[in-house]
Tab-separated table of C-alpha atoms in Angstrom:
chain	number	residue	atom	x	y	z
A	10	MET	CA	168.027	135.797	73.441
A	11	PHE	CA	166.112	135.224	70.175
A	12	ASP	CA	168.274	137.068	67.857
A	13	LYS	CA	171.119	134.878	69.328
A	14	ILE	CA	168.992	132.115	68.938
A	15	LEU	CA	168.054	133.119	65.006
A	16	GLU	CA	171.609	133.274	64.212
A	17	LEU	CA	172.365	130.253	65.033
A	18	ALA	CA	169.801	128.702	63.631
A	19	LYS	CA	170.473	130.189	60.474
A	20	GLU	CA	174.121	129.275	60.843
A	21	HIS	CA	173.346	125.537	61.502
A	22	PHE	CA	170.889	125.493	58.788
A	23	GLU	CA	173.222	126.755	56.407
A	24	ASN	CA	175.817	124.235	57.188
A	25	ASN	CA	173.715	121.319	56.792
A	26	PRO	CA	173.611	120.157	53.467
A	27	GLU	CA	170.294	117.913	53.361
A	28	LEU	CA	168.548	121.051	54.752
A	29	LYS	CA	169.945	123.438	52.502
A	30	SER	CA	168.680	121.533	49.672
A	31	LYS	CA	165.353	120.892	50.418
A	32	LEU	CA	164.487	124.685	51.493
A	33	THR	CA	163.903	127.549	49.117
A	34	ASP	CA	165.997	130.493	50.073
A	35	GLU	CA	162.491	132.463	51.160
A	36	GLN	CA	161.485	128.952	53.316
A	37	LYS	CA	165.192	129.025	54.916
A	38	ASP	CA	164.540	132.275	56.542
A	39	ALA	CA	161.237	132.104	57.750
A	40	VAL	CA	161.886	128.361	58.860
A	41	ALA	CA	164.818	129.623	60.823
A	42	THR	CA	162.862	132.125	62.593
A	43	GLU	CA	160.199	129.688	63.660
A	44	VAL	CA	162.760	127.317	64.889
A	45	ALA	CA	163.850	130.205	66.767
A	46	THR	CA	160.731	131.104	68.010
A	47	HIS	CA	159.768	127.550	69.152
A	48	LEU	CA	163.191	127.589	70.887
A	49	THR	CA	163.109	130.724	72.630
A	50	THR	CA	159.664	129.578	73.983
A	51	GLY	CA	160.883	126.423	75.055
A	52	LEU	CA	163.988	127.849	76.818
A	53	THR	CA	161.911	130.693	78.814
A	54	ASN	CA	159.369	127.624	79.850
A	55	HIS	CA	162.091	125.404	81.310
A	56	GLU	CA	160.466	125.535	84.712
A	57	ALA	CA	157.952	123.479	83.837
A	58	LEU	CA	160.678	120.859	82.793
A	59	PRO	CA	161.519	117.955	85.336
A	60	GLY	CA	164.428	119.579	87.457
A	61	GLY	CA	163.693	122.791	86.213
A	62	THR	CA	166.552	125.594	85.586
A	63	GLY	CA	168.846	123.856	87.585
A	64	ARG	CA	168.619	120.700	84.915
A	65	ILE	CA	168.018	123.184	81.703
A	66	LEU	CA	171.951	123.235	80.656
A	67	SER	CA	172.234	119.357	80.747
A	68	LEU	CA	169.202	118.800	79.180
A	69	LEU	CA	170.617	121.325	76.431
A	70	GLU	CA	173.715	119.153	75.881
A	71	ASP	CA	172.132	115.751	75.962
A	72	ALA	CA	169.708	117.205	73.578
A	73	GLY	CA	170.558	113.960	70.982
A	74	SER	CA	169.842	111.496	73.897
A	75	ALA	CA	166.655	109.453	73.128
A	76	GLY	CA	163.664	110.447	75.289
A	77	ASN	CA	165.350	114.091	76.386
A	78	PRO	CA	162.230	115.884	77.566
A	79	LEU	CA	163.618	119.321	76.250
A	80	THR	CA	164.067	117.993	72.765
A	81	ASN	CA	160.254	116.132	72.804
A	82	ALA	CA	158.949	118.940	74.572
A	83	MET	CA	160.427	121.271	71.213
A	84	GLU	CA	160.557	118.668	68.064
A	85	GLY	CA	156.539	117.733	68.510
A	86	GLY	CA	154.948	121.928	68.286
A	87	LEU	CA	157.879	122.759	66.119
A	88	ILE	CA	157.545	120.306	63.603
A	89	ASN	CA	153.649	120.625	63.519
A	90	SER	CA	154.009	124.434	63.123
A	91	LEU	CA	156.704	123.683	59.696
A	92	ALA	CA	154.092	121.603	58.283
A	93	CYS	CA	150.777	123.809	58.952
A	94	LYS	CA	152.356	127.116	58.506
A	95	PHE	CA	154.740	126.604	55.315
A	96	GLY	CA	153.368	123.170	53.635
A	97	LEU	CA	156.350	121.276	54.311
A	98	SER	CA	156.403	117.875	53.593
A	99	PRO	CA	157.117	115.209	56.136
A	100	ALA	CA	160.930	114.641	54.901
A	101	VAL	CA	161.705	118.017	55.114
A	102	THR	CA	160.092	118.662	58.286
A	103	GLY	CA	161.725	115.470	58.974
A	104	ALA	CA	165.361	116.701	58.149
A	105	ILE	CA	164.707	119.922	60.495
A	106	ALA	CA	163.789	117.549	63.355
A	107	GLU	CA	166.967	115.517	62.965
A	108	ALA	CA	168.891	118.871	62.898
A	109	LEU	CA	167.211	120.029	66.043
A	110	PRO	CA	169.088	118.317	68.570
A	111	GLY	CA	172.662	119.418	66.825
A	112	LEU	CA	171.431	122.975	67.047
A	113	LEU	CA	170.415	122.579	71.059
A	114	GLN	CA	173.859	120.974	71.622
A	115	LYS	CA	175.586	123.789	69.871
A	116	PHE	CA	173.498	126.423	72.075
A	117	ALA	CA	174.771	124.590	74.777
A	118	LEU	CA	178.475	124.695	73.852
A	119	LYS	CA	178.243	128.450	73.014
A	120	ALA	CA	176.777	129.039	76.755
A	121	LYS	CA	179.459	127.221	78.031
A	122	ASP	CA	182.394	128.955	76.112
A	123	PRO	CA	184.249	131.652	78.452
A	124	ASN	CA	184.987	132.956	75.054
A	125	ASP	CA	181.834	133.558	73.883
A	126	LYS	CA	179.979	136.373	75.520
A	127	ASN	CA	176.473	136.061	73.090
A	128	ILE	CA	175.195	133.570	74.966
A	129	THR	CA	175.669	132.898	78.689
A	130	THR	CA	174.528	129.775	80.915
A	131	LYS	CA	173.311	133.148	82.773
A	132	ASP	CA	170.667	133.707	79.781
A	133	ILE	CA	169.574	130.054	79.625
A	134	THR	CA	169.120	129.461	83.528
A	135	ARG	CA	167.586	132.559	84.545
A	136	PRO	CA	163.789	132.677	85.644
A	137	ILE	CA	161.629	134.054	83.030
A	138	SER	CA	160.393	136.636	85.061
A	139	ASP	CA	163.903	138.132	85.096
A	140	LYS	CA	163.801	137.949	80.961
């Protein structure tokens, strides 16, 4: 699942003019990898979220909603990691934080698309022990 998320993150950031202008080419790949790592970890630990596996897809779809526990859980650790590892400014980490809900929503849409077999709802909702 990591490779699928990494590809989606790179595509999402490439199509975001604000992020594209604030990151160097080297940073883009490293940041996309860090984002994919955090998203993969967050998705594989979804049993700890309120509602567990049964609610993960709806949390992804509603990632832009205020107070979304999935977005909040991923955002804090990710932004801190990006600032520490790459020395990114608050303006850049803020732009990444703003892009995260859209990336999560895009991930949910791809999982629900019956014509896209790269990411399925089964990939998202299966327990950690099955991954």
